[in-house]
PDB file of C-alpha atoms in Angstrom:
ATOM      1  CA  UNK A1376      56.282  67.991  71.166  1.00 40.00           C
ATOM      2  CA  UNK A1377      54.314  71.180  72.192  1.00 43.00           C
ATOM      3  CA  UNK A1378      57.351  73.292  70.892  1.00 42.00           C
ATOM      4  CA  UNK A1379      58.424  71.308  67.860  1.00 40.00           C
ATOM      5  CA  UNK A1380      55.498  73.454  66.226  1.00 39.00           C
ATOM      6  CA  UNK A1381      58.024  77.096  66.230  1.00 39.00           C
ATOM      7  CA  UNK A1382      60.374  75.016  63.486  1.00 37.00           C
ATOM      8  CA  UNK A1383      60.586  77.424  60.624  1.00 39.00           C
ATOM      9  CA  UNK A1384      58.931  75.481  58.340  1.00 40.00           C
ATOM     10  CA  UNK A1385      55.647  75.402  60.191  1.00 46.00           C
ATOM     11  CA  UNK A1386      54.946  79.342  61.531  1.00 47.00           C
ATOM     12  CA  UNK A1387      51.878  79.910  64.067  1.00 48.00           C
ATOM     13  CA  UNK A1388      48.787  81.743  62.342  1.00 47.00           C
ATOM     14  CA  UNK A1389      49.182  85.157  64.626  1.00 43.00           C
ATOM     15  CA  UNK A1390      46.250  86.138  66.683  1.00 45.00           C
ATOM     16  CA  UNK A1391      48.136  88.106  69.116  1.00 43.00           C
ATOM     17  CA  UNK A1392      51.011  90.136  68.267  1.00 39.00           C
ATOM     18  CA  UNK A1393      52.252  91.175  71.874  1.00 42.00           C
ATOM     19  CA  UNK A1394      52.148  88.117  73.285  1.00 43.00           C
ATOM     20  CA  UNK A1395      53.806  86.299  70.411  1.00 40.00           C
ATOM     21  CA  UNK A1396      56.900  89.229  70.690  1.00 40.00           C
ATOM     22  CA  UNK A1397      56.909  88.683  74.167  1.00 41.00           C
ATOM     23  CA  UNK A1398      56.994  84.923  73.752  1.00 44.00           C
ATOM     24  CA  UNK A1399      60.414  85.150  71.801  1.00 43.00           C
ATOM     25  CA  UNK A1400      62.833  87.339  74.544  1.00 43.00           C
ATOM     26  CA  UNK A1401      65.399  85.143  76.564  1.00 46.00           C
ATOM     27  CA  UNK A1402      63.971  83.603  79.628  1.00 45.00           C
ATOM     28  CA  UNK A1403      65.411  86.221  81.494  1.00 49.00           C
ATOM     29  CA  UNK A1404      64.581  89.220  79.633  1.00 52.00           C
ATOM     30  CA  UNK A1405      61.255  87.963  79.035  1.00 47.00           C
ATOM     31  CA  UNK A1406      61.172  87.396  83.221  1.00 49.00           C
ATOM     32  CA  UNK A1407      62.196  91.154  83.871  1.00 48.00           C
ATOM     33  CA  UNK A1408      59.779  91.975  81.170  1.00 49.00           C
ATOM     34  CA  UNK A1409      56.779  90.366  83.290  1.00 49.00           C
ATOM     35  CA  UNK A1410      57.960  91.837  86.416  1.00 45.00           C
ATOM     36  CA  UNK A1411      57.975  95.127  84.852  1.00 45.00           C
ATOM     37  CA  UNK A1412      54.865  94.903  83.119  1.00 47.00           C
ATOM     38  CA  UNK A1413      53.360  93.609  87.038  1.00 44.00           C
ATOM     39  CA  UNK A1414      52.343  90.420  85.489  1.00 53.00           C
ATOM     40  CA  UNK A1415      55.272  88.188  87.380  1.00 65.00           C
ATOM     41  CA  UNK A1416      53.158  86.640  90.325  1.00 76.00           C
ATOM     42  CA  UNK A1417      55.032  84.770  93.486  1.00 86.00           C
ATOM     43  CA  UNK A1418      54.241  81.488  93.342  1.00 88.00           C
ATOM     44  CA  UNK A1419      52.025  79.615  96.172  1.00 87.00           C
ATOM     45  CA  UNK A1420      54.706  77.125  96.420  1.00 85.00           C
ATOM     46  CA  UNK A1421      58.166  79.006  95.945  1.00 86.00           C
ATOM     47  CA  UNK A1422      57.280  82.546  96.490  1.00 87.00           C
ATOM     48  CA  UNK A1423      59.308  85.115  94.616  1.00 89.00           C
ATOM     49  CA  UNK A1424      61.932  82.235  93.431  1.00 88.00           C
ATOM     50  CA  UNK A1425      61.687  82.749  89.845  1.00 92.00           C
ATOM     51  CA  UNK A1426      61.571  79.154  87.945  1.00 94.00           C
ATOM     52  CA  UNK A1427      63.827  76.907  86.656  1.00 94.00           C
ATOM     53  CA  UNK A1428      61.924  76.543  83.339  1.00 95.00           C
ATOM     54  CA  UNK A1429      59.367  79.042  81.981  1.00 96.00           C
ATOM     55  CA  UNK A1430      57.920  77.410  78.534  1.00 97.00           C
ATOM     56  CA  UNK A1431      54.617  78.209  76.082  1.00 96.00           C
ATOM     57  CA  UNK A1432      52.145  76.084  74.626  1.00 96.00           C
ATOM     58  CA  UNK A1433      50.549  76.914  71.741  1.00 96.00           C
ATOM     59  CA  UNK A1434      46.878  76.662  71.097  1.00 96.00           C
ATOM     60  CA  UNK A1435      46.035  74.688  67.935  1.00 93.00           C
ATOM     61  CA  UNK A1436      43.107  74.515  65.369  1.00 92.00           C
ATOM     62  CA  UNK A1437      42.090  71.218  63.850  1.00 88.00           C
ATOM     63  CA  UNK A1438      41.947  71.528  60.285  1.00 93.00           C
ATOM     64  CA  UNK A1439      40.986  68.197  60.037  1.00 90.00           C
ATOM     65  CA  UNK A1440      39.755  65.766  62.482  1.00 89.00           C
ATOM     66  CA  UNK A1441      38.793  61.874  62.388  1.00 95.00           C
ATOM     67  CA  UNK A1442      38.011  59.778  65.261  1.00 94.00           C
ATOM     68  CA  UNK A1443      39.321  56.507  64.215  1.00 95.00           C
ATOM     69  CA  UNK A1444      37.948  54.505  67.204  1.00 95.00           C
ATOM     70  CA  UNK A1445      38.219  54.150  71.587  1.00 96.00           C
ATOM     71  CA  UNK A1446      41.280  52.504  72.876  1.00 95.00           C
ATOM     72  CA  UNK A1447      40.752  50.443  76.202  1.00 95.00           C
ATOM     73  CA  UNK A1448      42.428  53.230  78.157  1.00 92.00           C
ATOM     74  CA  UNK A1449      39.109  55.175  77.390  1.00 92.00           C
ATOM     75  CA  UNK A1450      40.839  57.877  74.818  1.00 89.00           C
ATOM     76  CA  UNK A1451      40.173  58.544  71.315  1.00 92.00           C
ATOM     77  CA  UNK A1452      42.673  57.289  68.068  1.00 95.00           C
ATOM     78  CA  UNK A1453      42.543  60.774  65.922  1.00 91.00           C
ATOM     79  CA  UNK A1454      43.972  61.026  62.355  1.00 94.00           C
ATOM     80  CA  UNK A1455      44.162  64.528  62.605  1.00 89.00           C
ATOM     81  CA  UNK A1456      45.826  67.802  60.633  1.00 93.00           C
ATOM     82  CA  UNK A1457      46.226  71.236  62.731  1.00 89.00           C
ATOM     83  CA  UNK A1458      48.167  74.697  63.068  1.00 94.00           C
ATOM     84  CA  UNK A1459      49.245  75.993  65.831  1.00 93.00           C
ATOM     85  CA  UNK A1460      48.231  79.740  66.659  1.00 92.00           C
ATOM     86  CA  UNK A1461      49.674  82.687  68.361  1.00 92.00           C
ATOM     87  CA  UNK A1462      47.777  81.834  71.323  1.00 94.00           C
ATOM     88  CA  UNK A1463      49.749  80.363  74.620  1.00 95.00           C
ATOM     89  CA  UNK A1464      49.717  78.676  77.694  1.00 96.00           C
ATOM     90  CA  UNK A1465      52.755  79.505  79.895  1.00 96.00           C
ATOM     91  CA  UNK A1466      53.587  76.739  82.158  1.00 96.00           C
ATOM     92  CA  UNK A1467      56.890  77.526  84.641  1.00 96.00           C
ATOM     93  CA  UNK A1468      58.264  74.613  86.701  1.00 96.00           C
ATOM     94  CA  UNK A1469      60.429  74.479  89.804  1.00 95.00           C
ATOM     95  CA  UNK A1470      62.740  71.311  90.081  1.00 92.00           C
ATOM     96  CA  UNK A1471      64.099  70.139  93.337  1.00 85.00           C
ATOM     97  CA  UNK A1472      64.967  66.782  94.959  1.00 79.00           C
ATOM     98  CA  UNK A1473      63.383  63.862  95.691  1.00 74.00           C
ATOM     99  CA  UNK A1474      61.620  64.097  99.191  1.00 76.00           C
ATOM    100  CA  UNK A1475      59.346  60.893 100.502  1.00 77.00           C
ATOM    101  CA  UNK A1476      57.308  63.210 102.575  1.00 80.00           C
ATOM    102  CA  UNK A1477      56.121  65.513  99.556  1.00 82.00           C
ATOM    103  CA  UNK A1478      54.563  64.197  96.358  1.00 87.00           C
ATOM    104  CA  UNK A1479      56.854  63.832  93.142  1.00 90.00           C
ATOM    105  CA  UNK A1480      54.720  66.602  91.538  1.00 93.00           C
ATOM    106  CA  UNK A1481      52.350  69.105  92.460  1.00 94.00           C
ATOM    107  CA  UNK A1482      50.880  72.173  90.346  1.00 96.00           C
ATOM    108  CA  UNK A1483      49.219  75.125  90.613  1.00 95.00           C
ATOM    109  CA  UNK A1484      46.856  77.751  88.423  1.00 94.00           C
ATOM    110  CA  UNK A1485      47.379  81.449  88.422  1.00 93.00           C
ATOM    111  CA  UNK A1486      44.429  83.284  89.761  1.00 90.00           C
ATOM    112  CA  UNK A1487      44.322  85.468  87.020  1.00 89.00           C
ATOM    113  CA  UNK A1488      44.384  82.348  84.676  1.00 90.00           C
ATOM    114  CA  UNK A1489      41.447  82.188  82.309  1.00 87.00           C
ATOM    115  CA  UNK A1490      38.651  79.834  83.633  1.00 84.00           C
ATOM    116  CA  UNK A1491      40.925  79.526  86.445  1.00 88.00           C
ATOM    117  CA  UNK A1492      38.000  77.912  88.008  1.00 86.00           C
ATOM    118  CA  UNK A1493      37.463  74.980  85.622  1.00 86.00           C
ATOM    119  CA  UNK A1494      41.165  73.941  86.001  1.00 91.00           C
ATOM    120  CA  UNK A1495      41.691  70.626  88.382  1.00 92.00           C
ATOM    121  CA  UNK A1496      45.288  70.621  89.931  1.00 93.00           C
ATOM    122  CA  UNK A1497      44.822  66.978  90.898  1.00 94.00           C
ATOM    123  CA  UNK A1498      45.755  63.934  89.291  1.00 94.00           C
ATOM    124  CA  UNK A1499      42.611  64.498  86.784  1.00 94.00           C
ATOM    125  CA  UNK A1500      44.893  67.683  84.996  1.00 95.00           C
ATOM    126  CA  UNK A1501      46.340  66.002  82.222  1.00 95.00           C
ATOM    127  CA  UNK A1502      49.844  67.543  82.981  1.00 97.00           C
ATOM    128  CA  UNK A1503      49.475  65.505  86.177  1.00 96.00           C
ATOM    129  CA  UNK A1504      48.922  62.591  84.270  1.00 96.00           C
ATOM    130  CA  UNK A1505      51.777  63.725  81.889  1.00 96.00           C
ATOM    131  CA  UNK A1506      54.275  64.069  84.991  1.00 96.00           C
ATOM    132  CA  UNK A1507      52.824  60.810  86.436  1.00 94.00           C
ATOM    133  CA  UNK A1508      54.001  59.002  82.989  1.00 95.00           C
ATOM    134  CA  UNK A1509      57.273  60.670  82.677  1.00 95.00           C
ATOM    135  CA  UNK A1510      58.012  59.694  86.177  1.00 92.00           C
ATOM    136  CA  UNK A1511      56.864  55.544  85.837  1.00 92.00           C
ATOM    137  CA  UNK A1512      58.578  55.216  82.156  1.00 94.00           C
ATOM    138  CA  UNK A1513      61.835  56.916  83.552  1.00 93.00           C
ATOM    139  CA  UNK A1514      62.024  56.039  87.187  1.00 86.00           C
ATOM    140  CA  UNK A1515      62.212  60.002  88.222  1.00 85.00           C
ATOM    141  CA  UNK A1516      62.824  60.451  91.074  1.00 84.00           C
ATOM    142  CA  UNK A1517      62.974  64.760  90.932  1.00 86.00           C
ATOM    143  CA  UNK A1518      60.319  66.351  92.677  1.00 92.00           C
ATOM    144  CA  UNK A1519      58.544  69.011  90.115  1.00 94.00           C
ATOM    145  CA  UNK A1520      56.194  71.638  90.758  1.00 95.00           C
ATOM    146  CA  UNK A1521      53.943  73.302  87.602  1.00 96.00           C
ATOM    147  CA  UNK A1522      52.397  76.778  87.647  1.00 96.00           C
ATOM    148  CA  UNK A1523      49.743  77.286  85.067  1.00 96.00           C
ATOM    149  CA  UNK A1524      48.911  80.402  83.350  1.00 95.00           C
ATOM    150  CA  UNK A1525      46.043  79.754  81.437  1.00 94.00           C
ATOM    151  CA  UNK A1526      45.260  82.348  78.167  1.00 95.00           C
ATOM    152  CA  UNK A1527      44.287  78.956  76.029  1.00 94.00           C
ATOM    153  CA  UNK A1528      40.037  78.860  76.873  1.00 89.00           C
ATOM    154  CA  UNK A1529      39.438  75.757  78.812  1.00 84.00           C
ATOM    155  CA  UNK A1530      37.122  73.244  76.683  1.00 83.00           C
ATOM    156  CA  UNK A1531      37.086  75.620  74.066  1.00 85.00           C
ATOM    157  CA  UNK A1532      38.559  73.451  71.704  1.00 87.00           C
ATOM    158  CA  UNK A1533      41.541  74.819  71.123  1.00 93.00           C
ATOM    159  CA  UNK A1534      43.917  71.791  72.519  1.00 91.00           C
ATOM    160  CA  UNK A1535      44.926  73.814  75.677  1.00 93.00           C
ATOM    161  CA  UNK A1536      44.950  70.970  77.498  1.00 93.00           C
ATOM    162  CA  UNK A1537      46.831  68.379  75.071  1.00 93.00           C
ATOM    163  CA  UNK A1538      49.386  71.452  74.880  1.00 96.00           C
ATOM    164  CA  UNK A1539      50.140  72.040  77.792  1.00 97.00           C
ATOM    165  CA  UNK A1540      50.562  68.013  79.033  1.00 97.00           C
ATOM    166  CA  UNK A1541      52.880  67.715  75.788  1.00 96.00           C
ATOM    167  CA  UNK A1542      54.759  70.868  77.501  1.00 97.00           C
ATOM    168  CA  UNK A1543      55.100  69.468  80.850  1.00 97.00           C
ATOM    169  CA  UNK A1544      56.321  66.029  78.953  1.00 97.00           C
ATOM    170  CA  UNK A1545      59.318  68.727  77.069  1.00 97.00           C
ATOM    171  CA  UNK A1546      59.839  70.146  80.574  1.00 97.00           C
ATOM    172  CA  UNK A1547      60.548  67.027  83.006  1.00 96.00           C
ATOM    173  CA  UNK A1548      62.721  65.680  80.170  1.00 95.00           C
ATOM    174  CA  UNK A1549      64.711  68.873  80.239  1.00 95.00           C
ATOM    175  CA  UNK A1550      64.894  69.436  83.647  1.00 94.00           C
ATOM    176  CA  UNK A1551      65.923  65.677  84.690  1.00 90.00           C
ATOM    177  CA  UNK A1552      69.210  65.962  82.156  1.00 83.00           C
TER     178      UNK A1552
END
C-alpha cells in the first residue's frame, strides 16, 4: 500500500531532492551508497548483515480529512484525500526461520532516527501490530526483524506511522513468497 503511491500517475510533491535521488538506486547501489556516505549502521540484532529488504515510506499530507465515526476496535473511519511527499521512512527487515524460543517479530529504531525517543518497539508500534496481523491472517510462521529509520516527525502529522505499518504489511508479504 505504502508504495503503490510511486505509480506514475500519482508523483510525490518533492521536499527533498537528495533523498528522493537516493531513494530510486537499486537496493544494492543505494546500500554501497549509504556505506559510503557513513550512514549504513550495523544493526543491534544482525550486525553488519546487510538486510533482506530495505523499503521507504512516504510521508503524506491530508488534503482532506473527515472522521466518519469510532469503530469498536477504538480507531477512527476517515474519508480522506492525501499526497504523498518526498519525505521517507526507511524500514529494512531481516527474515529468518521460525524459532519457538525467539518472538515471530522484533524491531528496532536507529539512534540517529528522528524522535528516536518517542518511538515504542513493543507491541504498541503499529508495525508491530502490522506484523502481528500479517502473521494471525496468514499463519506465518517466519521470524522477522524491522529496523526503523525515522526522517518522518513522530506525531507530526504527517502519517509516519500509518506509512510505515502499511510498509511492514508490503514487506512480510514479500518476504514470506
Amino acid at each position: 500500500l505504502a508504495n503503490a503511491a510511486f505509480s506514475p500517475s500519482r508523483s510525490p510533491i518533492n521536499l527533498n531532492h537528495g533523498l528522493k535521488a537516493r531513494a530510486c538506486l537499486p537496493r544494492k547501489d543505494r546500500l554501497a551508497q549509504m556505506v559510503t556516505d557513513d550512514k549504513f549502521l550495523p544493526s543491534k540484532q544482525f550486525g553488519l548483515q546487510p538486510p533482506d529488504l530495505t523499503l521507504l515510506a512516504p510521508a503524506k499530507i491530508n488534503l482532506f480529512l473527515r472522521i466518519l465515526g469510532r469503530r469498536e476496535d477504538g480507531f477512527h473511519e476517515l474519508a480522506s484525500l492525501f499526497q504523498t511527499v518526498s519525505l521517507f521512512d526507511t524500514l529494512d527487515f531481516w527474515s529468518s526461520p521460525a524459532d519457538d524460543s525467539q518472538p515471530l517479530y522484533s524491531m528496532e529504531v536507529t539512534d540517529s532516527s528522528l524522535c528516536a525517543d518517542l518511538i515504542p518497539t513493543d507491541e504498541s508500534n503499529l508495525v508491530m501490530k502490522a506484523l502481528h496481523a500479517f502473521s494471525e491472517r496468514t499463519s506465518s510462521k517466519q521470524r522477522l526483524h524491522c529496523r526503523l529509520h525515522k526522517e518522518i516527525p513522530a506525531e507530526g502529522g504527517l502519517g509516519g506511522g500509518s506509512s510505515d505499518a502499511a510498509t511492514a504489511l508490503h514487506a512480510a508479504n514479500r518476504l514470506a513468497g
